[in-house]
Amino acid sequence: MMAEFKICRRDFIKFGALSFSGLALNKLFADQAQEASEAAATKAKAVIQIFLAGGPCHIDTFDPKPNAGREIIGPYTKAIPTNVDGIEISQTLPLTAKLADKYSIIRGMTHGDNSHEVSTYMMLSGMPPDGELVYPSMGSVISYLNREKTKGASVPAFISVMNPYARFDESGFIGESGRSFAASGIISNADLNFTKDTKKTKRSKPINIGDRRKLLEALDTLDSTLTKEMSDIDSQRQMAYSMIVGKGKEAFDLSREPDSVREKYGSVRGFGQQLLLARRLVEAGATYVNVMLNGWDTHKKHFEAMDVMLPALDQAYSALLSELSERGLLKTTIVTLGGEFGRTPKIMYNSPWMGGRNHFGAAFSWVVAGGGFKGGNVVGQ
């Protein structure tokens, strides 16, 4: 399936079937049987996985309940129409609502677990916990099976923006060669918190990478009979050097983008610039880009946090879909959006939660777009 990394819609779902268990995804494709010829011709070449770490609330985003009481919906009382007849989403995502023809909403996602670690593992590996065997993430599998083809590429096959998955070992039994390249070592906070004055900010004196590399090599007393694991580590180190001093660094240089584009994505919490970077990395040849957007674990003062985070997500996500579409990349790039679980429907207004929501693995939503997925659908309820 993955030899040349040409993944059709059916292959991608088969690969991640357990992640989406009980979600009637197969129905989505069954309903599209009349478009079989188009689906066969559409091949995904890359994946951008936007992971809302901590667990976003489906009621406040893609599955609003406007007729429910205050104890369920809080201040977000309206469901707004999208550009697809019959599909409504929360008032919190007005820009995303205008692009509903480009994505499909999967409601009724479920796995029943309420722990961050287990839920993250299941959603990102596609497997339930299985004793001592740790399965790798989907990105690790794709990059591992594609490793020969990507040798010598300017960017790694599997990249995390900004950091790898925090809740489990992303490479599982694959080992070091299945780990993602973390962009956090290259991108600064100033790059993520872009303003019109960012380019005018005086940069600190750059470190001398060449000197540090010589020092590292001088201290490396291992001989040529490295173990497989150590060889993998050395390969990762060489890739890191190419990202810093080679051609790959250009893909990470957000200053190459016009200010108008950077402003379109936004900079609140760094969400927008991270998704802009994901687009640049796909253009540079990355095959799996994991974007970790943190901060969704809102046990306390949930709506105060959402008033900041949801507009930032709305701006960044809508900009990404629009740009991918305009550049002809959406047809070959799968974009997923979701977290490890949802939040409890009933709001906890009592102290100490003050309007918080707890973990909820019983039902939540994910969104899929691009790579051959037909937009303008809602699956499950």
Tab-separated table of C-alpha atoms in Angstrom:
chain	number	residue	atom	x	y	z
A	1	MET	CA	0.000	0.000	0.000
A	2	MET	CA	2.676	2.458	1.058
A	3	ALA	CA	5.610	1.541	-1.160
A	4	GLU	CA	5.390	4.684	-3.265
A	5	PHE	CA	3.244	6.578	-0.775
A	6	LYS	CA	0.258	6.904	-3.059
A	7	ILE	CA	-2.610	6.447	-0.646
A	8	CYS	CA	-6.174	6.447	-1.824
A	9	ARG	CA	-9.064	7.217	0.481
A	10	ARG	CA	-9.858	3.565	1.065
A	11	ASP	CA	-6.250	2.726	1.950
A	12	PHE	CA	-5.987	5.517	4.488
A	13	ILE	CA	-9.164	4.454	6.266
A	14	LYS	CA	-8.156	0.794	6.194
A	15	PHE	CA	-4.854	1.762	7.788
A	16	GLY	CA	-6.530	3.767	10.536
A	17	ALA	CA	-9.713	1.739	10.819
A	18	LEU	CA	-9.511	1.149	14.538
A	19	SER	CA	-8.968	4.850	15.211
A	20	PHE	CA	-12.350	5.515	13.727
A	21	SER	CA	-14.130	2.389	14.999
A	22	GLY	CA	-17.873	2.639	15.254
A	23	LEU	CA	-17.962	5.839	13.249
A	24	ALA	CA	-19.694	4.648	10.069
A	25	LEU	CA	-16.832	5.906	7.917
A	26	ASN	CA	-17.427	3.110	5.457
A	27	LYS	CA	-20.854	4.611	4.855
A	28	LEU	CA	-19.169	7.790	3.715
A	29	PHE	CA	-17.455	5.874	0.949
A	30	ALA	CA	-20.466	3.706	0.160
A	31	ASP	CA	-22.464	6.868	-0.438
A	32	GLN	CA	-19.803	7.918	-2.916
A	33	ALA	CA	-19.827	4.740	-4.987
A	34	GLN	CA	-21.007	6.668	-8.023
A	35	GLU	CA	-17.727	8.589	-7.886
A	36	ALA	CA	-15.564	5.467	-7.914
A	37	SER	CA	-13.687	6.467	-11.037
A	38	GLU	CA	-12.782	9.839	-9.557
A	39	ALA	CA	-11.709	8.238	-6.272
A	40	ALA	CA	-9.500	5.768	-8.103
A	41	ALA	CA	-7.731	8.599	-9.889
A	42	THR	CA	-7.178	10.641	-6.728
A	43	LYS	CA	-4.085	9.685	-4.748
A	44	ALA	CA	-2.911	11.285	-1.528
A	45	LYS	CA	0.749	12.183	-1.419
A	46	ALA	CA	0.847	13.828	1.997
A	47	VAL	CA	-0.985	14.099	5.313
A	48	ILE	CA	-1.363	17.069	7.626
A	49	GLN	CA	-2.689	15.833	10.939
A	50	ILE	CA	-3.899	18.649	13.178
A	51	PHE	CA	-4.145	17.180	16.672
A	52	LEU	CA	-5.996	19.243	19.263
A	53	ALA	CA	-4.181	17.836	22.266
A	54	GLY	CA	-6.255	17.678	25.428
A	55	GLY	CA	-9.607	17.040	23.768
A	56	PRO	CA	-11.820	19.686	22.115
A	57	CYS	CA	-15.559	19.818	22.784
A	58	HIS	CA	-17.708	18.711	19.835
A	59	ILE	CA	-20.709	20.724	21.058
A	60	ASP	CA	-18.693	23.955	20.910
A	61	THR	CA	-17.327	23.213	17.424
A	62	PHE	CA	-18.709	20.794	14.825
A	63	ASP	CA	-21.757	19.290	16.556
A	64	PRO	CA	-23.700	22.170	18.157
A	65	LYS	CA	-26.880	21.608	20.212
A	66	PRO	CA	-28.630	25.015	20.044
A	67	ASN	CA	-31.851	23.704	21.571
A	68	ALA	CA	-30.171	22.262	24.653
A	69	GLY	CA	-30.164	24.077	27.979
A	70	ARG	CA	-27.554	26.371	29.459
A	71	GLU	CA	-26.020	23.466	31.368
A	72	ILE	CA	-25.055	21.944	27.989
A	73	ILE	CA	-24.296	24.774	25.562
A	74	GLY	CA	-23.202	27.599	27.826
A	75	PRO	CA	-22.803	30.933	25.993
A	76	TYR	CA	-22.546	29.399	22.497
A	77	THR	CA	-26.252	29.374	21.791
A	78	LYS	CA	-26.254	29.506	17.997
A	79	ALA	CA	-25.623	27.036	15.214
A	80	ILE	CA	-24.709	28.819	11.994
A	81	PRO	CA	-25.284	27.640	8.421
A	82	THR	CA	-22.337	26.615	6.269
A	83	ASN	CA	-21.894	26.895	2.521
A	84	VAL	CA	-23.437	23.406	2.233
A	85	ASP	CA	-27.205	23.216	2.603
A	86	GLY	CA	-28.293	21.370	5.726
A	87	ILE	CA	-24.944	21.455	7.521
A	88	GLU	CA	-24.576	23.697	10.552
A	89	ILE	CA	-21.656	24.151	12.920
A	90	SER	CA	-21.062	26.265	15.998
A	91	GLN	CA	-21.094	30.051	15.908
A	92	THR	CA	-17.476	29.850	17.082
A	93	LEU	CA	-16.216	28.850	13.594
A	94	PRO	CA	-17.621	31.375	11.090
A	95	LEU	CA	-14.683	31.223	8.657
A	96	THR	CA	-14.617	27.435	8.697
A	97	ALA	CA	-18.363	27.420	8.000
A	98	LYS	CA	-17.697	29.029	4.619
A	99	LEU	CA	-15.557	26.052	3.547
A	100	ALA	CA	-17.817	23.115	4.464
A	101	ASP	CA	-17.763	21.925	0.856
A	102	LYS	CA	-14.082	21.077	1.347
A	103	TYR	CA	-14.375	18.866	4.446
A	104	SER	CA	-16.562	16.184	5.978
A	105	ILE	CA	-17.577	16.069	9.628
A	106	ILE	CA	-17.528	12.750	11.448
A	107	ARG	CA	-19.889	12.952	14.413
A	108	GLY	CA	-20.319	10.129	16.858
A	109	MET	CA	-16.635	9.235	17.103
A	110	THR	CA	-16.207	6.910	20.070
A	111	HIS	CA	-13.771	4.676	21.905
A	112	GLY	CA	-15.074	4.977	25.463
A	113	ASP	CA	-11.770	5.760	27.178
A	114	ASN	CA	-11.314	8.928	29.225
A	115	SER	CA	-7.552	8.890	29.839
A	116	HIS	CA	-5.257	11.103	27.774
A	117	GLU	CA	-2.562	8.471	27.324
A	118	VAL	CA	-4.721	5.561	26.143
A	119	SER	CA	-6.990	7.747	24.023
A	120	THR	CA	-4.081	9.507	22.319
A	121	TYR	CA	-2.449	6.155	21.636
A	122	MET	CA	-5.594	4.753	20.034
A	123	MET	CA	-6.348	7.812	17.921
A	124	LEU	CA	-2.800	8.198	16.592
A	125	SER	CA	-1.764	4.562	16.190
A	126	GLY	CA	-5.098	3.106	15.131
A	127	MET	CA	-4.717	0.300	17.673
A	128	PRO	CA	-6.108	-0.458	21.133
A	129	PRO	CA	-3.625	-1.138	23.958
A	130	ASP	CA	-2.152	-4.617	23.557
A	131	GLY	CA	-0.056	-5.697	26.501
A	132	GLU	CA	3.628	-4.830	26.225
A	133	LEU	CA	3.635	-4.274	22.453
A	134	VAL	CA	3.606	-0.577	21.589
A	135	TYR	CA	2.340	0.121	18.086
A	136	PRO	CA	3.759	3.113	16.182
A	137	SER	CA	1.829	6.178	15.136
A	138	MET	CA	0.494	6.388	11.597
A	139	GLY	CA	3.121	8.984	10.725
A	140	SER	CA	5.876	6.656	11.911
A	141	VAL	CA	4.599	3.779	9.803
A	142	ILE	CA	4.299	5.928	6.704
A	143	SER	CA	7.767	7.428	7.092
A	144	TYR	CA	9.320	4.026	7.848
A	145	LEU	CA	7.806	2.300	4.820
A	146	ASN	CA	8.766	5.267	2.674
A	147	ARG	CA	12.300	5.587	4.051
A	148	GLU	CA	14.194	4.443	0.958
A	149	LYS	CA	12.327	6.830	-1.323
A	150	THR	CA	12.935	9.815	0.950
A	151	LYS	CA	16.677	9.336	1.390
A	152	GLY	CA	18.450	12.496	0.371
A	153	ALA	CA	15.274	14.583	0.511
A	154	SER	CA	15.566	18.177	1.659
A	155	VAL	CA	13.030	17.630	4.459
A	156	PRO	CA	12.209	14.537	6.540
A	157	ALA	CA	9.213	12.392	5.615
A	158	PHE	CA	7.716	12.708	9.121
A	159	ILE	CA	7.810	16.096	10.858
A	160	SER	CA	6.218	17.332	14.092
A	161	VAL	CA	5.190	20.972	14.399
A	162	MET	CA	6.283	21.947	16.954
A	163	ASN	CA	6.902	18.841	19.126
A	164	PRO	CA	6.272	15.089	18.869
A	165	TYR	CA	3.350	13.400	20.581
A	166	ALA	CA	3.709	13.796	24.337
A	167	ARG	CA	1.388	11.041	25.543
A	168	PHE	CA	3.047	7.947	24.046
A	169	ASP	CA	6.101	6.722	22.151
A	170	GLU	CA	5.266	7.801	18.602
A	171	SER	CA	7.627	5.298	16.945
A	172	GLY	CA	6.560	2.252	18.986
A	173	PHE	CA	8.266	-0.980	17.966
A	174	ILE	CA	9.811	0.676	14.881
A	175	GLY	CA	12.387	2.410	17.073
A	176	GLU	CA	14.459	5.515	16.425
A	177	SER	CA	14.047	5.455	12.648
A	178	GLY	CA	10.311	5.976	13.076
A	179	ARG	CA	10.555	9.165	15.108
A	180	SER	CA	9.437	12.493	13.728
A	181	PHE	CA	11.725	15.456	13.217
A	182	ALA	CA	10.741	18.159	15.722
A	183	ALA	CA	10.520	21.649	14.240
A	184	SER	CA	10.849	23.185	17.712
A	185	GLY	CA	14.621	23.152	17.333
A	186	ILE	CA	14.429	25.475	14.324
A	187	ILE	CA	11.372	27.718	14.749
A	188	SER	CA	11.471	30.443	17.403
A	189	ASN	CA	8.595	31.815	19.445
A	190	ALA	CA	9.000	35.096	17.571
A	191	ASP	CA	8.299	33.249	14.321
A	192	LEU	CA	5.079	31.787	15.748
A	193	ASN	CA	3.908	35.016	17.367
A	194	PHE	CA	4.084	36.912	14.110
A	195	THR	CA	3.203	40.597	13.976
A	196	LYS	CA	3.926	43.262	11.408
A	197	ASP	CA	6.986	44.194	13.448
A	198	THR	CA	8.391	40.670	13.654
A	199	LYS	CA	10.762	41.145	10.742
A	200	LYS	CA	12.114	44.324	12.335
A	201	THR	CA	12.966	42.563	15.586
A	202	LYS	CA	16.698	42.396	16.181
A	203	ARG	CA	17.826	38.788	16.036
A	204	SER	CA	20.294	37.378	18.526
A	205	LYS	CA	23.745	36.419	17.268
A	206	PRO	CA	23.475	33.052	15.488
A	207	ILE	CA	25.242	30.075	17.007
A	208	ASN	CA	28.177	28.601	15.126
A	209	ILE	CA	26.734	25.256	14.052
A	210	GLY	CA	29.985	24.199	12.426
A	211	ASP	CA	31.943	24.530	15.668
A	212	ARG	CA	29.313	22.656	17.632
A	213	ARG	CA	29.305	19.865	15.076
A	214	LYS	CA	33.085	19.494	15.303
A	215	LEU	CA	32.833	19.347	19.092
A	216	LEU	CA	30.154	16.668	18.915
A	217	GLU	CA	32.213	14.583	16.508
A	218	ALA	CA	35.287	14.969	18.709
A	219	LEU	CA	33.368	13.656	21.700
A	220	ASP	CA	31.844	10.771	19.753
A	221	THR	CA	34.127	7.869	20.684
A	222	LEU	CA	31.984	5.146	19.169
A	223	ASP	CA	33.695	3.090	16.459
A	224	SER	CA	32.317	2.109	13.084
A	225	THR	CA	30.574	-0.993	14.446
A	226	LEU	CA	27.542	0.943	15.593
A	227	THR	CA	24.461	-0.950	16.546
A	228	LYS	CA	21.326	-0.556	14.411
A	229	GLU	CA	19.792	1.695	17.067
A	230	MET	CA	22.829	3.951	17.193
A	231	SER	CA	22.918	4.116	13.391
A	232	ASP	CA	19.342	5.344	13.457
A	233	ILE	CA	20.280	8.040	15.955
A	234	ASP	CA	23.183	9.150	13.779
A	235	SER	CA	20.874	9.316	10.776
A	236	GLN	CA	18.508	11.530	12.732
A	237	ARG	CA	21.414	13.766	13.733
A	238	GLN	CA	22.541	14.132	10.118
A	239	MET	CA	19.017	15.094	9.130
A	240	ALA	CA	19.000	17.706	11.890
A	241	TYR	CA	22.179	19.239	10.471
A	242	SER	CA	20.636	19.415	7.003
A	243	MET	CA	17.622	21.205	8.467
A	244	ILE	CA	19.834	23.832	10.056
A	245	VAL	CA	22.502	24.451	7.429
A	246	GLY	CA	21.188	22.754	4.269
A	247	LYS	CA	18.400	23.316	1.754
A	248	GLY	CA	15.804	22.034	4.169
A	249	LYS	CA	16.077	25.157	6.299
A	250	GLU	CA	14.314	27.191	3.605
A	251	ALA	CA	11.089	25.254	4.145
A	252	PHE	CA	11.187	26.221	7.830
A	253	ASP	CA	11.842	29.897	7.122
A	254	LEU	CA	8.456	31.553	7.604
A	255	SER	CA	9.944	34.968	6.828
A	256	ARG	CA	9.892	33.945	3.159
A	257	GLU	CA	6.115	34.265	3.215
A	258	PRO	CA	4.509	37.648	2.440
A	259	ASP	CA	3.202	39.465	5.487
A	260	SER	CA	-0.290	39.311	4.008
A	261	VAL	CA	-0.184	35.494	4.023
A	262	ARG	CA	1.158	35.298	7.554
A	263	GLU	CA	-1.523	37.679	8.754
A	264	LYS	CA	-4.173	35.559	7.026
A	265	TYR	CA	-3.213	32.575	9.193
A	266	GLY	CA	-3.006	34.595	12.400
A	267	SER	CA	-0.626	34.261	15.327
A	268	VAL	CA	-2.753	33.825	18.478
A	269	ARG	CA	-1.213	30.970	20.487
A	270	GLY	CA	0.965	30.285	17.442
A	271	PHE	CA	-1.796	28.203	15.822
A	272	GLY	CA	-1.758	30.013	12.500
A	273	GLN	CA	1.984	30.041	11.926
A	274	GLN	CA	2.197	26.342	12.766
A	275	LEU	CA	-0.375	25.514	10.086
A	276	LEU	CA	1.384	27.816	7.638
A	277	LEU	CA	4.590	25.908	8.342
A	278	ALA	CA	2.746	22.629	7.728
A	279	ARG	CA	1.701	23.888	4.288
A	280	ARG	CA	5.297	24.894	3.490
A	281	LEU	CA	6.624	21.497	4.572
A	282	VAL	CA	4.152	19.634	2.371
A	283	GLU	CA	5.186	21.838	-0.543
A	284	ALA	CA	8.821	20.962	0.220
A	285	GLY	CA	8.085	17.227	0.039
A	286	ALA	CA	7.182	16.122	3.567
A	287	THR	CA	4.779	13.187	3.534
A	288	TYR	CA	3.352	13.323	7.061
A	289	VAL	CA	3.197	16.514	9.110
A	290	ASN	CA	1.913	16.278	12.661
A	291	VAL	CA	0.738	19.597	14.084
A	292	MET	CA	0.209	19.531	17.843
A	293	LEU	CA	-2.053	22.377	18.965
A	294	ASN	CA	-2.072	22.227	22.754
A	295	GLY	CA	-4.376	23.696	25.381
A	296	TRP	CA	-7.697	21.873	24.915
A	297	ASP	CA	-7.772	20.143	28.322
A	298	THR	CA	-10.205	22.635	29.841
A	299	HIS	CA	-11.456	21.283	33.173
A	300	LYS	CA	-11.712	24.820	34.535
A	301	LYS	CA	-13.059	27.999	32.946
A	302	HIS	CA	-13.628	26.212	29.662
A	303	PHE	CA	-15.341	29.059	27.845
A	304	GLU	CA	-12.754	31.660	28.818
A	305	ALA	CA	-10.184	29.462	27.071
A	306	MET	CA	-12.436	28.760	24.091
A	307	ASP	CA	-13.060	32.471	23.521
A	308	VAL	CA	-9.354	32.730	22.686
A	309	MET	CA	-8.585	29.356	21.124
A	310	LEU	CA	-11.567	28.818	18.842
A	311	PRO	CA	-11.141	32.084	16.885
A	312	ALA	CA	-7.445	31.238	16.497
A	313	LEU	CA	-8.278	27.747	15.239
A	314	ASP	CA	-11.011	29.073	12.953
A	315	GLN	CA	-8.663	31.560	11.305
A	316	ALA	CA	-5.751	29.146	10.951
A	317	TYR	CA	-7.721	26.110	9.748
A	318	SER	CA	-9.751	28.069	7.190
A	319	ALA	CA	-6.573	29.706	5.860
A	320	LEU	CA	-4.882	26.319	5.485
A	321	LEU	CA	-7.770	24.744	3.575
A	322	SER	CA	-8.133	27.804	1.357
A	323	GLU	CA	-4.445	27.936	0.497
A	324	LEU	CA	-4.122	24.214	-0.113
A	325	SER	CA	-7.091	24.436	-2.456
A	326	GLU	CA	-5.800	27.523	-4.280
A	327	ARG	CA	-2.381	25.930	-4.771
A	328	GLY	CA	-3.801	22.646	-6.064
A	329	LEU	CA	-2.493	20.738	-3.037
A	330	LEU	CA	-5.774	19.824	-1.358
A	331	LYS	CA	-6.488	17.057	-3.884
A	332	THR	CA	-3.332	15.222	-2.845
A	333	THR	CA	-3.080	16.219	0.825
A	334	ILE	CA	-5.248	14.624	3.502
A	335	VAL	CA	-6.006	17.051	6.339
A	336	THR	CA	-7.413	15.666	9.581
A	337	LEU	CA	-8.582	17.690	12.584
A	338	GLY	CA	-9.459	16.311	16.010
A	339	GLY	CA	-8.241	15.326	19.474
A	340	GLU	CA	-7.982	12.227	21.630
A	341	PHE	CA	-11.572	12.562	22.884
A	342	GLY	CA	-14.223	15.220	23.506
A	343	ARG	CA	-15.466	17.067	26.582
A	344	THR	CA	-18.477	16.239	28.718
A	345	PRO	CA	-21.757	17.716	27.435
A	346	LYS	CA	-22.783	18.874	30.903
A	347	ILE	CA	-20.882	21.951	32.053
A	348	MET	CA	-19.526	22.014	35.607
A	349	TYR	CA	-20.488	25.443	36.900
A	350	ASN	CA	-19.698	24.602	40.528
A	351	SER	CA	-16.413	25.384	42.288
A	352	PRO	CA	-13.585	24.746	41.618
A	353	TRP	CA	-14.417	24.123	37.941
A	354	MET	CA	-16.188	27.424	37.274
A	355	GLY	CA	-17.655	26.372	33.949
A	356	GLY	CA	-15.343	23.521	32.953
A	357	ARG	CA	-15.800	20.340	30.963
A	358	ASN	CA	-14.275	16.935	31.755
A	359	HIS	CA	-12.909	14.197	29.483
A	360	PHE	CA	-15.459	12.435	27.262
A	361	GLY	CA	-14.498	9.425	25.136
A	362	ALA	CA	-18.099	8.317	24.583
A	363	ALA	CA	-18.747	10.682	21.660
A	364	PHE	CA	-16.776	13.357	19.853
A	365	SER	CA	-16.099	14.724	16.363
A	366	TRP	CA	-13.284	14.693	13.823
A	367	VAL	CA	-13.022	16.455	10.471
A	368	VAL	CA	-11.365	15.117	7.308
A	369	ALA	CA	-10.564	16.975	4.096
A	370	GLY	CA	-8.526	16.624	0.936
A	371	GLY	CA	-6.653	13.666	-0.507
A	372	GLY	CA	-9.752	12.438	-2.308
A	373	PHE	CA	-12.214	12.782	0.551
A	374	LYS	CA	-15.435	14.322	-0.671
A	375	GLY	CA	-16.391	17.451	1.227
A	376	GLY	CA	-19.821	18.571	2.317
A	377	ASN	CA	-20.774	15.453	4.288
A	378	VAL	CA	-21.800	14.700	7.858
A	379	VAL	CA	-21.404	11.124	9.061
A	380	GLY	CA	-22.932	9.866	12.304
A	381	GLN	CA	-24.735	11.788	15.003
